[in-house]
Protein backbone atom coordinates (compact mmCIF):
# COMPACT_ATOMS: atom_id res chain seq x y z
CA UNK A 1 127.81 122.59 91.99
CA UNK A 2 125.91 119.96 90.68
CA UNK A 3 123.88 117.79 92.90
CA UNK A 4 121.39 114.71 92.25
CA UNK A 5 118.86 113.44 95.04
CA UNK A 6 118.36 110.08 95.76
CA UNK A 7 115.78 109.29 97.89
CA UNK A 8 112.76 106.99 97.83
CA UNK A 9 110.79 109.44 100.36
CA UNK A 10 108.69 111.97 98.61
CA UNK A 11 108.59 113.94 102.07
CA UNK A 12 112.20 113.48 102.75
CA UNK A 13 113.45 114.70 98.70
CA UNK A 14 111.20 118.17 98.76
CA UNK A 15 112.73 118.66 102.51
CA UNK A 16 116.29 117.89 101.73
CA UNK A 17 115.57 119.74 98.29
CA UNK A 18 114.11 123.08 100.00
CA UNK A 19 116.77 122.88 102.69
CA UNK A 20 119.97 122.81 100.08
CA UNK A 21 118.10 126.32 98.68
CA UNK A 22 118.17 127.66 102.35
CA UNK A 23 121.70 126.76 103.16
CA UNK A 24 123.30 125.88 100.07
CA UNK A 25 122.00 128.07 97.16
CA UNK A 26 125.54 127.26 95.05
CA UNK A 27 123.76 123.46 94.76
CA UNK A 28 122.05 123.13 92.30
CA UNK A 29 119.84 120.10 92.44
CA UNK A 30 119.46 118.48 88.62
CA UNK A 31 117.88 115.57 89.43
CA UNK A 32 115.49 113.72 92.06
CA UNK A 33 115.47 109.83 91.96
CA UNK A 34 113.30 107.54 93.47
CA UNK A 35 115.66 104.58 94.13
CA UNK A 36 119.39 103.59 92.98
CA UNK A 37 118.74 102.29 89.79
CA UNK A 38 117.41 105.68 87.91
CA UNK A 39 119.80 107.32 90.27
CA UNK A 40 122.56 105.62 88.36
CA UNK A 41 121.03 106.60 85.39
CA UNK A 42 120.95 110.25 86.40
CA UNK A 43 124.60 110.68 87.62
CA UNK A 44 125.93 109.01 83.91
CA UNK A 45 123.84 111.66 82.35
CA UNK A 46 124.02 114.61 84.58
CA UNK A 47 127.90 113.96 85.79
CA UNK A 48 127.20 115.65 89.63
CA UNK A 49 129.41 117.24 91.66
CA UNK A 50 127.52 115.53 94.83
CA UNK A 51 125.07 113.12 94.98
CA UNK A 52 122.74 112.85 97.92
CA UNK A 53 122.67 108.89 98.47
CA UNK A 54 119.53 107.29 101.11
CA UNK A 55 120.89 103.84 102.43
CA UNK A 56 117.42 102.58 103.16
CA UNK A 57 115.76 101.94 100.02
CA UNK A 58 113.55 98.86 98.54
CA UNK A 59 115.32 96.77 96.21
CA UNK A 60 118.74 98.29 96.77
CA UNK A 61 120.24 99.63 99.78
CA UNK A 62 122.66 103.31 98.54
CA UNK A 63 125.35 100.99 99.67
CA UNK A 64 125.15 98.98 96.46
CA UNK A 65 126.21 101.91 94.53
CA UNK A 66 129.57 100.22 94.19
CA UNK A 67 128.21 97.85 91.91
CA UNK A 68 127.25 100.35 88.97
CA UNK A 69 130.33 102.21 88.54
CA UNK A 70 134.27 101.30 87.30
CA UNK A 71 136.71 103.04 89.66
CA UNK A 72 137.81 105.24 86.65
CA UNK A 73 133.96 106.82 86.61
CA UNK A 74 133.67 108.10 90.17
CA UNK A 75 134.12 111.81 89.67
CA UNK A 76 131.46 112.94 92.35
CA UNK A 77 131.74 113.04 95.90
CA UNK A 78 128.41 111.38 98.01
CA UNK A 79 126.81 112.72 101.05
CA UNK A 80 124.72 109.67 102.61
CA UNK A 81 121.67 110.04 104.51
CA UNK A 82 120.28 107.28 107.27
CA UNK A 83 118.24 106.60 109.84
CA UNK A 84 120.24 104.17 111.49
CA UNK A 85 120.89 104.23 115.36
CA UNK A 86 123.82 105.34 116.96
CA UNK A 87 125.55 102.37 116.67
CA UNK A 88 125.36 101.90 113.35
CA UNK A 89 126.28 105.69 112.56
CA UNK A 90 129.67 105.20 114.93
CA UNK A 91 130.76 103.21 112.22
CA UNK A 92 130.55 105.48 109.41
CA UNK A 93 132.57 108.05 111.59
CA UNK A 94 135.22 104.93 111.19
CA UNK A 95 134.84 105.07 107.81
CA UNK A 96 135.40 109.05 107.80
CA UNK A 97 132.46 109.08 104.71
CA UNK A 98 130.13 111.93 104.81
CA UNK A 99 126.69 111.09 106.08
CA UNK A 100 123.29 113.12 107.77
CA UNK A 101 121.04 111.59 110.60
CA UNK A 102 117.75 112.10 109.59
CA UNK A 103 115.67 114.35 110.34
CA UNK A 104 118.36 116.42 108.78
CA UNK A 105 119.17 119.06 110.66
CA UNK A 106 120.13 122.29 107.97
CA UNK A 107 123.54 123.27 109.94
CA UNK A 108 124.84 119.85 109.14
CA UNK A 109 124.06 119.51 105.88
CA UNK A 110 125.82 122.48 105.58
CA UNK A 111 129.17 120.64 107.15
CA UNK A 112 128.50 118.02 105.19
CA UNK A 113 128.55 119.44 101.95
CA UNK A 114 131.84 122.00 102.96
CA UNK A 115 133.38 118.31 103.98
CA UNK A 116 132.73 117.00 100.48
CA UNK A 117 133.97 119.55 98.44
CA UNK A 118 137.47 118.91 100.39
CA UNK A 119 137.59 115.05 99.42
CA UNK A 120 139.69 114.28 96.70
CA UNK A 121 137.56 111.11 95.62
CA UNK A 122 135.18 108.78 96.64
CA UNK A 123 136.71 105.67 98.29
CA UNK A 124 134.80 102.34 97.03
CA UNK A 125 136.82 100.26 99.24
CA UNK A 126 135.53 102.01 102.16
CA UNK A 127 131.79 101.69 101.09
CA UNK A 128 131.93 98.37 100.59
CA UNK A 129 133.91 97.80 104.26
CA UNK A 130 130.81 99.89 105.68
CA UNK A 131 128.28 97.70 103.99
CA UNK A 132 129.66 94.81 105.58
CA UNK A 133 129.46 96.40 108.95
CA UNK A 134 126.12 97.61 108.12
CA UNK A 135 124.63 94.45 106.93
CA UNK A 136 126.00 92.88 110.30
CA UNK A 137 125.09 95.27 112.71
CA UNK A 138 121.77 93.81 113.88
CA UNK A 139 120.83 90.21 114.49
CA UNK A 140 117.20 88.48 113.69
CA UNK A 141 115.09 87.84 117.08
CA UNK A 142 112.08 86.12 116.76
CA UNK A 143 109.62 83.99 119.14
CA UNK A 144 110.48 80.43 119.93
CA UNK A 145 108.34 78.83 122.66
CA UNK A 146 109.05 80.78 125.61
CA UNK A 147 112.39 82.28 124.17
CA UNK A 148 113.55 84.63 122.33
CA UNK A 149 116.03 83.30 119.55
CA UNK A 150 118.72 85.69 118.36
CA UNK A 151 119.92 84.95 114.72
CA UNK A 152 123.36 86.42 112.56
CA UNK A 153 121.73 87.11 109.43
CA UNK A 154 124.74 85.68 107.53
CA UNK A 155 123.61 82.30 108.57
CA UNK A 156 120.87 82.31 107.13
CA UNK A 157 120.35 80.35 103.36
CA UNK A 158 116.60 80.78 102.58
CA UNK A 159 113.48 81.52 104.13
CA UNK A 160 110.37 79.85 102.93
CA UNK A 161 107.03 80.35 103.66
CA UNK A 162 105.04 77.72 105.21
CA UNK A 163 101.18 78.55 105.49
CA UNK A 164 101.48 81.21 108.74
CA UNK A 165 104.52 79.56 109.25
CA UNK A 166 108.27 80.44 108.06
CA UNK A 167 111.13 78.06 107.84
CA UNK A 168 114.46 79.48 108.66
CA UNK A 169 117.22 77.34 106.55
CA UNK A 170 121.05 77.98 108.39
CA UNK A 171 124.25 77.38 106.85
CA UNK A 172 124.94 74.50 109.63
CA UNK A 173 121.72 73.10 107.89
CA UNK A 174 119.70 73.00 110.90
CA UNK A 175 116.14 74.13 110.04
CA UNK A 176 113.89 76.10 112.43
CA UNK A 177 110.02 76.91 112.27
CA UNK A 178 108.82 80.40 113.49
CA UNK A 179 105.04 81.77 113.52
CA UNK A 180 105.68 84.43 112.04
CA UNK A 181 104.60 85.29 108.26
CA UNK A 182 107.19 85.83 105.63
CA UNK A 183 106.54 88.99 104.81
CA UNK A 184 107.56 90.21 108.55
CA UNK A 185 110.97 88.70 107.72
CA UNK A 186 111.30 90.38 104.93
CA UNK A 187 110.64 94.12 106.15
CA UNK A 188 113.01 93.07 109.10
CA UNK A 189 115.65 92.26 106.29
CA UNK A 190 114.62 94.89 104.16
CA UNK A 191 117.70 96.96 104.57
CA UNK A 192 120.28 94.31 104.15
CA UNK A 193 120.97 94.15 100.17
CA UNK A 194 122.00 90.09 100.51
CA UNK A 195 118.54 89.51 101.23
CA UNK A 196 116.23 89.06 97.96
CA UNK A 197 112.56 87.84 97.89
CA UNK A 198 112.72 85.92 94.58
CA UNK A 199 109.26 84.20 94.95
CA UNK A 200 106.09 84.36 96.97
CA UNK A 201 107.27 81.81 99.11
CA UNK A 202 110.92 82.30 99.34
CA UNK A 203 113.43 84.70 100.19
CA UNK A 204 116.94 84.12 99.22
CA UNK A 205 120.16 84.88 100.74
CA UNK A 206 122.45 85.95 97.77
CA UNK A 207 125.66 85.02 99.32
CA UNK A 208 125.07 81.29 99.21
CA UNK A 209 124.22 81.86 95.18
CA UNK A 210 126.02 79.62 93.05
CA UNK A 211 124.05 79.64 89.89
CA UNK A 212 121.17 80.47 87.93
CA UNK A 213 119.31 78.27 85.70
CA UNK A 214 116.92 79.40 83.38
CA UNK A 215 115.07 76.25 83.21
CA UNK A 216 111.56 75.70 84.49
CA UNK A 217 111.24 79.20 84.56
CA UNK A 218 113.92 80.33 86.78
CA UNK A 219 115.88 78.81 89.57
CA UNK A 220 118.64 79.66 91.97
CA UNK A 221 120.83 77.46 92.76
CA UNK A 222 122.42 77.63 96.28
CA UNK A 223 125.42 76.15 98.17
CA UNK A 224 125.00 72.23 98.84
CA UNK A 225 122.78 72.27 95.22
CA UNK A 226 119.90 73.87 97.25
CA UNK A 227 117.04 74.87 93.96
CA UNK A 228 115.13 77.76 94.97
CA UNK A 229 112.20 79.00 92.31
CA UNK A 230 112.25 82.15 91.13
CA UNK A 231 109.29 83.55 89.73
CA UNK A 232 109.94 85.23 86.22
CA UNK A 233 108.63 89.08 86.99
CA UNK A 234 111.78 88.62 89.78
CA UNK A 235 114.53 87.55 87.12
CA UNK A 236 116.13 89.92 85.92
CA UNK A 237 115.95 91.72 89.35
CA UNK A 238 117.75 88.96 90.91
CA UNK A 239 120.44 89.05 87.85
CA UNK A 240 121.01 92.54 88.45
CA UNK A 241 122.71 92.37 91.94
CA UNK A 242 125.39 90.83 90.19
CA UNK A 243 127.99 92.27 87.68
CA UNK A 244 128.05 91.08 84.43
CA UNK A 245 130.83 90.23 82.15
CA UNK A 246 130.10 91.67 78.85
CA UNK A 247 130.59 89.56 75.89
């Protein structure tokens, strides 16, 4: 069988990679990738029989992989890997989707990969149910006086940077002012794929994006006519989350 690694890890790909040769010599591994993008690239050339998927990458969470392929391409099966909690991985056993708990221990990738050769296909439907679940497993807490302030992610608009300062934007439109630096938001959110730093000082929430202009460089355009910049290296980034109807 065909395999392809996904991974952003160099550590983790060379472990997983040695492991498949101890337990697994019938999988042969084509193809390393560093994130989703060239990973998509690699299955469309190589056409796997598995594909070793890590949810926690930069840019793109493995979860996203719905968004590069038609239902009539899927003709691999996908083994994720994650170093979620137990919580989180309770709900991929609701899912029935193969996954491995990192550190990876060899006997289970060995399950794993006898489990995916019996699935028929890939369900999409499912991975996108158990990004969902993913995305709204954990809440935001950050310092607020003498509290603690507990936030649902999907409430959240935009972030934007104020000095050492962040503003937190919320659907109900209240505003709230945290000492805490944007970039420690953004590692906090850096495994939900909504989230998208489209600027130095600003990170979007994708799921209150209306538009896109193109004017003035680049600006989102957010429920209630909310203009967020978006600096041009970040563009076409920002425009790939999205599908595109071809012309």
């Amino acid at each position: 069988m065909k395999a392809i690694i996904i991974e952003d890890e160099k550590r983790a790909q060379i472990y997983l990679e040695n492991t498949l040769l101890d337990v697994a010599p019938m999988v042969e591994v084509v193809e390393i990738c560093d994130d989703l993008p060239s990973g998509v690239v690699a299955i469309k050339k190589h056409l796997p029989d598995l594909v070793f998927l890590d949810i926690e990458m930069p840019k793109f969470s493995g979860l996203d992989i719905v968004k590069f392929f038609n239902l009539e391409e899927i003709n691999f099966k996908i083994i994720f890997t994650t170093a979620y909690n137990q919580y989180a991985i309770e709900g991929y056993q609701v899912m029935a989707l193969d996954y491995l708990l990192k550190p990876i221990n060899p006997e289970k990738l060995k399950i794993a990969i006898d489990r995916a050769c019996k699935m028929q296909k890939i369900d999409f439907e499912k991975i996108s149910q158990l990004q969902n679940t993913v995305n709204n497993t954990t809440k935001i807490a950050f310092p607020d006086g003498n509290q603690v302030v507990l936030i649902d992610p999907n409430e959240i608009v935009y972030l934007k940077a104020d000095n050492s300062y962040t503003q937190i934007n919320l659907a109900s439109g209240k505003k709230m002012i945290t000492s805490r630096f944007l970039k420690n938001f953004e590692e906090s959110l850096q495994y939900n794929s909504d989230f998208f730093r489209c600027h130095k000082s600003y990170i979007i929430n994708t799921q209150y994006l209306e538009s896109f202009s193109k004017s003035n460089g680049g600006t989102a355009i957010l429920q209630q006519q909310i203009e967020i910049p978006v600096s041009i290296d970040k563009v076409e980034e920002l425009l790939s989350k999205f599908v595109k109807v071809n012309r």
